[in-house]
PDB file of C-alpha atoms in Angstrom:
ATOM      1  CA  GLU R 210      -0.312  -0.379  -0.209  1.00 60.00           C
ATOM      2  CA  THR R 211       1.238   3.613  -0.911  1.00 61.00           C
ATOM      3  CA  GLY R 212      -0.121   5.142   2.463  1.00 88.00           C
ATOM      4  CA  VAL R 213      -2.744   7.873   0.381  1.00 95.00           C
ATOM      5  CA  THR R 214      -5.421   7.634   1.809  1.00 96.00           C
ATOM      6  CA  GLN R 215      -8.869   8.935   0.117  1.00 97.00           C
ATOM      7  CA  SER R 216     -12.027   9.466   1.286  1.00 97.00           C
ATOM      8  CA  PRO R 217     -15.153   8.680   0.675  1.00 97.00           C
ATOM      9  CA  THR R 218     -14.583   5.784  -1.111  1.00 97.00           C
ATOM     10  CA  HIS R 219     -17.969   5.927  -3.033  1.00 97.00           C
ATOM     11  CA  LEU R 220     -20.514   9.009  -3.652  1.00 96.00           C
ATOM     12  CA  ILE R 221     -23.330   9.332  -5.152  1.00 98.00           C
ATOM     13  CA  LYS R 222     -24.371  13.002  -5.314  1.00 98.00           C
ATOM     14  CA  THR R 223     -27.581  14.779  -7.180  1.00 98.00           C
ATOM     15  CA  ARG R 224     -26.512  17.463 -10.713  1.00 98.00           C
ATOM     16  CA  GLY R 225     -26.281  20.385  -9.114  1.00 98.00           C
ATOM     17  CA  GLN R 226     -24.791  20.027  -5.778  1.00 98.00           C
ATOM     18  CA  GLN R 227     -21.025  20.389  -4.445  1.00 98.00           C
ATOM     19  CA  VAL R 228     -18.716  17.798  -3.998  1.00 98.00           C
ATOM     20  CA  THR R 229     -16.008  17.602  -1.300  1.00 98.00           C
ATOM     21  CA  LEU R 230     -13.082  14.861  -1.658  1.00 98.00           C
ATOM     22  CA  ARG R 231     -10.499  14.451   0.893  1.00 98.00           C
ATOM     23  CA  CYS R 232      -6.887  12.611  -0.012  1.00 97.00           C
ATOM     24  CA  SER R 233      -3.982  12.291   3.198  1.00 95.00           C
ATOM     25  CA  SER R 234      -0.073  12.461   1.196  1.00 90.00           C
ATOM     26  CA  GLN R 235       1.679   9.808   1.981  1.00 87.00           C
ATOM     27  CA  SER R 236       4.583  11.261   5.434  1.00 84.00           C
ATOM     28  CA  GLY R 237       7.016  12.976   4.217  1.00 84.00           C
ATOM     29  CA  HIS R 238       5.869  14.021   1.147  1.00 87.00           C
ATOM     30  CA  ASN R 239       5.020  17.789   0.210  1.00 88.00           C
ATOM     31  CA  THR R 240       3.228  17.622  -3.142  1.00 90.00           C
ATOM     32  CA  VAL R 241      -0.228  16.847  -4.235  1.00 93.00           C
ATOM     33  CA  SER R 242      -2.465  15.843  -7.475  1.00 93.00           C
ATOM     34  CA  TRP R 243      -5.571  15.359  -8.797  1.00 96.00           C
ATOM     35  CA  TYR R 244      -6.674  13.661 -11.166  1.00 97.00           C
ATOM     36  CA  GLN R 245     -10.193  12.238 -13.286  1.00 98.00           C
ATOM     37  CA  GLN R 246     -10.429   8.856 -14.457  1.00 97.00           C
ATOM     38  CA  ALA R 247     -13.214   8.596 -16.882  1.00 96.00           C
ATOM     39  CA  LEU R 248     -14.237   4.864 -16.784  1.00 92.00           C
ATOM     40  CA  GLY R 249     -12.155   3.258 -19.467  1.00 91.00           C
ATOM     41  CA  GLN R 250      -9.466   6.351 -20.004  1.00 93.00           C
ATOM     42  CA  GLY R 251      -6.501   7.221 -18.611  1.00 95.00           C
ATOM     43  CA  PRO R 252      -6.438  10.220 -15.823  1.00 96.00           C
ATOM     44  CA  GLN R 253      -6.637  13.459 -16.309  1.00 96.00           C
ATOM     45  CA  PHE R 254      -4.854  15.854 -14.585  1.00 94.00           C
ATOM     46  CA  ILE R 255      -7.156  18.338 -12.518  1.00 96.00           C
ATOM     47  CA  PHE R 256      -4.319  20.881 -10.273  1.00 94.00           C
ATOM     48  CA  GLN R 257      -1.210  19.987  -8.206  1.00 92.00           C
ATOM     49  CA  TYR R 258      -0.036  21.255  -4.258  1.00 93.00           C
ATOM     50  CA  TYR R 259       2.694  22.300  -3.735  1.00 89.00           C
ATOM     51  CA  ARG R 260       3.615  23.498   0.000  1.00 88.00           C
ATOM     52  CA  GLU R 261      -0.299  24.504   0.215  1.00 90.00           C
ATOM     53  CA  GLU R 262       0.037  27.004  -2.751  1.00 91.00           C
ATOM     54  CA  GLU R 263      -1.601  25.906  -6.254  1.00 91.00           C
ATOM     55  CA  ASN R 264       1.538  24.727  -8.450  1.00 88.00           C
ATOM     56  CA  GLY R 265      -0.607  24.085 -11.810  1.00 88.00           C
ATOM     57  CA  ARG R 266      -4.133  23.243 -13.369  1.00 91.00           C
ATOM     58  CA  GLY R 267      -5.387  21.374 -16.026  1.00 91.00           C
ATOM     59  CA  ASN R 268      -8.476  21.960 -18.556  1.00 92.00           C
ATOM     60  CA  PHE R 269     -10.838  21.686 -15.812  1.00 96.00           C
ATOM     61  CA  PRO R 270     -13.415  25.029 -14.982  1.00 97.00           C
ATOM     62  CA  PRO R 271     -12.502  26.484 -11.766  1.00 97.00           C
ATOM     63  CA  ARG R 272     -15.907  25.166 -10.419  1.00 98.00           C
ATOM     64  CA  PHE R 273     -13.358  22.431  -9.492  1.00 98.00           C
ATOM     65  CA  SER R 274     -11.118  23.734  -6.658  1.00 97.00           C
ATOM     66  CA  GLY R 275      -8.999  22.840  -4.140  1.00 96.00           C
ATOM     67  CA  LEU R 276      -6.635  23.087  -0.424  1.00 96.00           C
ATOM     68  CA  GLN R 277      -3.788  21.693   0.948  1.00 95.00           C
ATOM     69  CA  PHE R 278      -3.546  21.743   4.888  1.00 94.00           C
ATOM     70  CA  PRO R 279      -0.044  22.566   6.388  1.00 92.00           C
ATOM     71  CA  ASN R 280      -0.379  18.689   7.245  1.00 90.00           C
ATOM     72  CA  TYR R 281       0.055  18.688   3.266  1.00 90.00           C
ATOM     73  CA  SER R 282      -3.682  16.499   3.438  1.00 93.00           C
ATOM     74  CA  SER R 283      -5.670  17.817   0.628  1.00 96.00           C
ATOM     75  CA  GLU R 284      -9.160  18.277   0.081  1.00 98.00           C
ATOM     76  CA  LEU R 285     -10.696  18.700  -4.204  1.00 98.00           C
ATOM     77  CA  ASN R 286     -14.343  20.667  -4.229  1.00 98.00           C
ATOM     78  CA  VAL R 287     -16.244  20.274  -7.219  1.00 98.00           C
ATOM     79  CA  ASN R 288     -19.319  23.099  -6.923  1.00 98.00           C
ATOM     80  CA  ALA R 289     -22.601  22.899  -9.437  1.00 98.00           C
ATOM     81  CA  LEU R 290     -21.759  19.141 -10.662  1.00 98.00           C
ATOM     82  CA  GLU R 291     -23.047  17.757 -13.444  1.00 98.00           C
ATOM     83  CA  LEU R 292     -23.539  14.740 -15.344  1.00 98.00           C
ATOM     84  CA  ASP R 293     -19.874  14.051 -17.364  1.00 97.00           C
ATOM     85  CA  ASP R 294     -18.498  14.639 -13.284  1.00 98.00           C
ATOM     86  CA  SER R 295     -18.638  11.017 -12.627  1.00 98.00           C
ATOM     87  CA  ALA R 296     -15.828   9.517 -12.789  1.00 98.00           C
ATOM     88  CA  LEU R 297     -12.948   8.374 -10.460  1.00 98.00           C
ATOM     89  CA  TYR R 298     -10.883  10.938  -8.702  1.00 98.00           C
ATOM     90  CA  LEU R 299      -7.477   9.694  -7.913  1.00 98.00           C
ATOM     91  CA  CYS R 300      -5.111  11.645  -5.566  1.00 96.00           C
ATOM     92  CA  ALA R 301      -1.461  11.710  -6.310  1.00 94.00           C
ATOM     93  CA  SER R 302       1.448  12.397  -3.785  1.00 92.00           C
ATOM     94  CA  SER R 303       4.736  13.092  -4.391  1.00 87.00           C
ATOM     95  CA  LEU R 304       7.990  14.546  -3.313  1.00 83.00           C
ATOM     96  CA  GLY R 305       8.685  17.885  -4.922  1.00 70.00           C
ATOM     97  CA  ARG R 306       6.987  19.604  -7.416  1.00 62.00           C
ATOM     98  CA  GLY R 307       9.538  18.386 -10.850  1.00 56.00           C
ATOM     99  CA  GLY R 308       8.342  16.176 -13.403  1.00 59.00           C
ATOM    100  CA  PHE R 309      10.965  13.219 -12.347  1.00 66.00           C
ATOM    101  CA  THR R 310       9.344  11.981  -8.918  1.00 77.00           C
ATOM    102  CA  GLU R 311       7.334   8.681  -8.660  1.00 84.00           C
ATOM    103  CA  ALA R 312       3.531   9.744  -7.611  1.00 87.00           C
ATOM    104  CA  PHE R 313       2.060   7.672  -5.272  1.00 92.00           C
ATOM    105  CA  PHE R 314      -1.805   6.994  -6.006  1.00 95.00           C
ATOM    106  CA  GLY R 315      -4.277   6.578  -3.232  1.00 96.00           C
ATOM    107  CA  GLN R 316      -7.205   3.997  -4.354  1.00 96.00           C
ATOM    108  CA  GLY R 317      -9.746   7.175  -5.651  1.00 97.00           C
ATOM    109  CA  THR R 318     -13.043   8.027  -4.765  1.00 98.00           C
ATOM    110  CA  ARG R 319     -15.844   6.920  -6.629  1.00 97.00           C
ATOM    111  CA  LEU R 320     -18.123   9.863  -7.344  1.00 98.00           C
ATOM    112  CA  THR R 321     -21.701   9.192 -10.003  1.00 98.00           C
ATOM    113  CA  VAL R 322     -23.607  12.100 -10.488  1.00 98.00           C
ATOM    114  CA  VAL R 323     -27.198  11.523 -11.062  1.00 98.00           C
TER     115      VAL R 323
ATOM    116  CA  GLY Z  19      -1.288  19.837 -26.508  1.00 77.00           C
ATOM    117  CA  GLN Z  20       0.755  17.466 -25.241  1.00 82.00           C
ATOM    118  CA  GLN Z  21      -0.786  13.794 -26.814  1.00 89.00           C
ATOM    119  CA  VAL Z  22       0.268  10.199 -25.324  1.00 93.00           C
ATOM    120  CA  MET Z  23      -0.996   7.454 -27.222  1.00 95.00           C
ATOM    121  CA  GLN Z  24      -1.042   3.885 -26.537  1.00 97.00           C
ATOM    122  CA  ILE Z  25      -1.785   0.717 -28.752  1.00 97.00           C
ATOM    123  CA  PRO Z  26      -3.784  -1.591 -28.602  1.00 97.00           C
ATOM    124  CA  GLN Z  27      -5.954  -0.655 -27.133  1.00 96.00           C
ATOM    125  CA  TYR Z  28      -6.758  -4.148 -25.570  1.00 97.00           C
ATOM    126  CA  GLN Z  29      -5.210  -7.141 -25.664  1.00 98.00           C
ATOM    127  CA  HIS Z  30      -6.315 -10.991 -25.165  1.00 98.00           C
ATOM    128  CA  VAL Z  31      -4.037 -13.789 -24.777  1.00 98.00           C
ATOM    129  CA  GLN Z  32      -3.401 -17.261 -23.692  1.00 98.00           C
ATOM    130  CA  GLU Z  33      -1.743 -17.950 -20.398  1.00 98.00           C
ATOM    131  CA  GLY Z  34       2.090 -18.074 -20.894  1.00 98.00           C
ATOM    132  CA  GLU Z  35       2.049 -16.178 -24.696  1.00 98.00           C
ATOM    133  CA  ASP Z  36       3.545 -12.900 -24.138  1.00 98.00           C
ATOM    134  CA  PHE Z  37       2.543  -9.532 -24.864  1.00 98.00           C
ATOM    135  CA  THR Z  38       3.646  -5.875 -25.279  1.00 98.00           C
ATOM    136  CA  THR Z  39       2.456  -2.288 -25.113  1.00 98.00           C
ATOM    137  CA  TYR Z  40       3.936   0.664 -27.874  1.00 98.00           C
ATOM    138  CA  CYS Z  41       3.333   4.293 -26.052  1.00 97.00           C
ATOM    139  CA  ASN Z  42       4.172   7.735 -28.199  1.00 97.00           C
ATOM    140  CA  SER Z  43       4.060  11.354 -27.262  1.00 95.00           C
ATOM    141  CA  SER Z  44       3.801  14.098 -29.332  1.00 93.00           C
ATOM    142  CA  THR Z  45       6.539  15.561 -28.186  1.00 92.00           C
ATOM    143  CA  THR Z  46      10.056  14.992 -26.481  1.00 93.00           C
ATOM    144  CA  LEU Z  47      10.096  13.757 -22.728  1.00 92.00           C
ATOM    145  CA  SER Z  48      13.011  14.112 -19.605  1.00 90.00           C
ATOM    146  CA  ASN Z  49      11.103  10.946 -18.621  1.00 92.00           C
ATOM    147  CA  ILE Z  50       8.774   8.715 -18.610  1.00 95.00           C
ATOM    148  CA  GLN Z  51       7.164   6.523 -16.313  1.00 95.00           C
ATOM    149  CA  TRP Z  52       5.032   3.066 -16.395  1.00 97.00           C
ATOM    150  CA  TYR Z  53       2.185   2.829 -13.922  1.00 97.00           C
ATOM    151  CA  LYS Z  54      -0.605  -0.707 -13.558  1.00 98.00           C
ATOM    152  CA  GLN Z  55      -4.175  -0.388 -12.267  1.00 98.00           C
ATOM    153  CA  ARG Z  56      -6.158  -3.798 -11.711  1.00 97.00           C
ATOM    154  CA  PRO Z  57      -9.081  -3.770 -12.088  1.00 95.00           C
ATOM    155  CA  GLY Z  58     -11.720  -1.473  -9.888  1.00 93.00           C
ATOM    156  CA  GLY Z  59      -8.158  -0.411  -8.620  1.00 95.00           C
ATOM    157  CA  HIS Z  60      -5.504   2.489  -9.086  1.00 96.00           C
ATOM    158  CA  PRO Z  61      -2.004   3.320 -11.112  1.00 96.00           C
ATOM    159  CA  VAL Z  62       0.626   1.808  -9.210  1.00 96.00           C
ATOM    160  CA  PHE Z  63       3.926   3.099  -9.897  1.00 94.00           C
ATOM    161  CA  LEU Z  64       5.972   0.556 -12.338  1.00 96.00           C
ATOM    162  CA  ILE Z  65       8.741   2.153 -13.545  1.00 95.00           C
ATOM    163  CA  GLN Z  66      10.584   5.115 -14.502  1.00 94.00           C
ATOM    164  CA  LEU Z  67      12.800   5.588 -17.881  1.00 96.00           C
ATOM    165  CA  VAL Z  68      15.487   8.496 -18.656  1.00 94.00           C
ATOM    166  CA  LYS Z  69      17.523   7.522 -20.977  1.00 95.00           C
ATOM    167  CA  SER Z  70      17.685   7.451 -24.276  1.00 96.00           C
ATOM    168  CA  GLY Z  71      17.521   4.346 -25.150  1.00 97.00           C
ATOM    169  CA  GLU Z  72      17.331   3.007 -21.914  1.00 97.00           C
ATOM    170  CA  VAL Z  73      15.965  -0.847 -21.114  1.00 98.00           C
ATOM    171  CA  LYS Z  74      15.030  -2.180 -17.689  1.00 98.00           C
ATOM    172  CA  LYS Z  75      14.299  -5.046 -16.475  1.00 97.00           C
ATOM    173  CA  GLN Z  76      11.911  -6.509 -13.721  1.00 97.00           C
ATOM    174  CA  LYS Z  77      11.393  -9.844 -13.786  1.00 97.00           C
ATOM    175  CA  ARG Z  78       9.434 -10.730 -17.246  1.00 98.00           C
ATOM    176  CA  LEU Z  79       8.502  -7.388 -17.727  1.00 98.00           C
ATOM    177  CA  THR Z  80      11.045  -5.416 -19.901  1.00 98.00           C
ATOM    178  CA  PHE Z  81      10.670  -1.496 -20.665  1.00 98.00           C
ATOM    179  CA  GLN Z  82      11.615   0.175 -23.748  1.00 98.00           C
ATOM    180  CA  PHE Z  83      12.796   4.387 -23.774  1.00 98.00           C
ATOM    181  CA  GLY Z  84      13.554   5.377 -27.317  1.00 97.00           C
ATOM    182  CA  GLU Z  85      16.431   7.301 -28.513  1.00 95.00           C
ATOM    183  CA  ALA Z  86      14.017   9.822 -29.735  1.00 95.00           C
ATOM    184  CA  LYS Z  87      12.907   9.833 -25.756  1.00 95.00           C
ATOM    185  CA  LYS Z  88       9.537  10.309 -28.082  1.00 95.00           C
ATOM    186  CA  ASN Z  89       8.140   6.333 -27.360  1.00 96.00           C
ATOM    187  CA  SER Z  90       8.356   3.624 -25.002  1.00 98.00           C
ATOM    188  CA  SER Z  91       7.608  -0.271 -25.025  1.00 98.00           C
ATOM    189  CA  LEU Z  92       6.004  -2.688 -22.263  1.00 98.00           C
ATOM    190  CA  HIS Z  93       7.420  -5.975 -23.153  1.00 98.00           C
ATOM    191  CA  ILE Z  94       5.834  -9.242 -20.845  1.00 98.00           C
ATOM    192  CA  THR Z  95       7.106 -12.559 -21.524  1.00 98.00           C
ATOM    193  CA  ALA Z  96       5.112 -15.798 -20.182  1.00 98.00           C
ATOM    194  CA  THR Z  97       2.020 -13.778 -19.224  1.00 98.00           C
ATOM    195  CA  GLN Z  98       0.421 -14.848 -16.068  1.00 98.00           C
ATOM    196  CA  THR Z  99      -3.184 -14.011 -14.889  1.00 97.00           C
ATOM    197  CA  THR Z 100      -1.434 -12.247 -12.428  1.00 97.00           C
ATOM    198  CA  ASP Z 101      -0.658  -9.905 -14.960  1.00 98.00           C
ATOM    199  CA  VAL Z 102      -4.091  -8.619 -15.814  1.00 98.00           C
ATOM    200  CA  GLY Z 103      -4.498  -4.979 -16.254  1.00 98.00           C
ATOM    201  CA  THR Z 104      -4.577  -2.167 -17.698  1.00 98.00           C
ATOM    202  CA  TYR Z 105      -0.982  -0.761 -18.548  1.00 98.00           C
ATOM    203  CA  PHE Z 106      -0.231   3.205 -18.504  1.00 98.00           C
ATOM    204  CA  CYS Z 107       2.410   4.874 -19.251  1.00 97.00           C
ATOM    205  CA  ALA Z 108       3.036   8.831 -18.393  1.00 95.00           C
ATOM    206  CA  GLY Z 109       5.232  11.828 -19.126  1.00 92.00           C
ATOM    207  CA  PRO Z 110       5.583  14.618 -17.323  1.00 88.00           C
ATOM    208  CA  GLY Z 111       3.688  17.263 -18.469  1.00 80.00           C
ATOM    209  CA  GLY Z 112       6.291  20.061 -18.089  1.00 71.00           C
ATOM    210  CA  GLY Z 113       6.612  23.611 -16.263  1.00 68.00           C
ATOM    211  CA  ALA Z 114       7.070  23.466 -12.525  1.00 63.00           C
ATOM    212  CA  THR Z 115       5.024  20.783 -11.924  1.00 67.00           C
ATOM    213  CA  ASN Z 116       4.731  17.260 -11.096  1.00 69.00           C
ATOM    214  CA  LYS Z 117       1.804  16.713 -12.900  1.00 84.00           C
ATOM    215  CA  LEU Z 118       2.064  13.630 -15.435  1.00 89.00           C
ATOM    216  CA  ILE Z 119       0.227  13.384 -19.126  1.00 92.00           C
ATOM    217  CA  PHE Z 120      -1.145   9.485 -19.527  1.00 95.00           C
ATOM    218  CA  GLY Z 121      -1.579   7.613 -22.572  1.00 95.00           C
ATOM    219  CA  THR Z 122      -4.842   5.941 -23.475  1.00 94.00           C
ATOM    220  CA  GLY Z 123      -3.642   2.451 -21.369  1.00 96.00           C
ATOM    221  CA  THR Z 124      -4.124  -0.942 -22.796  1.00 98.00           C
ATOM    222  CA  LEU Z 125      -5.713  -3.213 -20.607  1.00 98.00           C
ATOM    223  CA  LEU Z 126      -4.704  -6.544 -20.491  1.00 98.00           C
ATOM    224  CA  ALA Z 127      -6.863 -10.037 -20.208  1.00 98.00           C
ATOM    225  CA  VAL Z 128      -4.993 -13.250 -19.870  1.00 98.00           C
ATOM    226  CA  GLN Z 129      -7.086 -16.651 -19.984  1.00 96.00           C
ATOM    227  CA  PRO Z 130      -5.587 -19.731 -17.840  1.00 94.00           C
TER     228      PRO Z 130
END
């Protein structure tokens, strides 16, 4: 196991609602990245947090937002949920911002929007 | 934008047969990583290749990074049922972030 934990594991929400997903990073890791994985596709980068600041963002609208706390845990918030937001949301922790480090993924949160 | 494609999308083999997945990037990569995702699971890091032409082996798995650093391959010798899953290559997305651009993935099914 990676030591990266996400909660909840499954969630069902109604279109228009808001959701908060949580991630505890691996001990010693200061960088958390969030990915969205639709069924049958590869993970798509949402954004990354490094030492409590957003450090890069993918092609996701502003209703996707996040936070990183002093202990490097993180939250992903999604407002005004749409049906297409149904996906597996993965959190990955790593040490440092550079592109050379291995990413340790949590087990993910399966979000279903109805 | 940067794209990473993999072929095939899906491969079904008999246990004991070999398997290869190919990864191609639209841009030159500083490194390439490979991940395995079991059905219902999350991506798990397998390996990272950095040097042009690099070849690394992990038991029955052989990974190669192309000379131009735009392509890579994963070869599994004598597949086992435990090899079932989706194999993704991923390259850094550039800039100061540690974001990964994942390939489209190859789903491997192994029939006992």
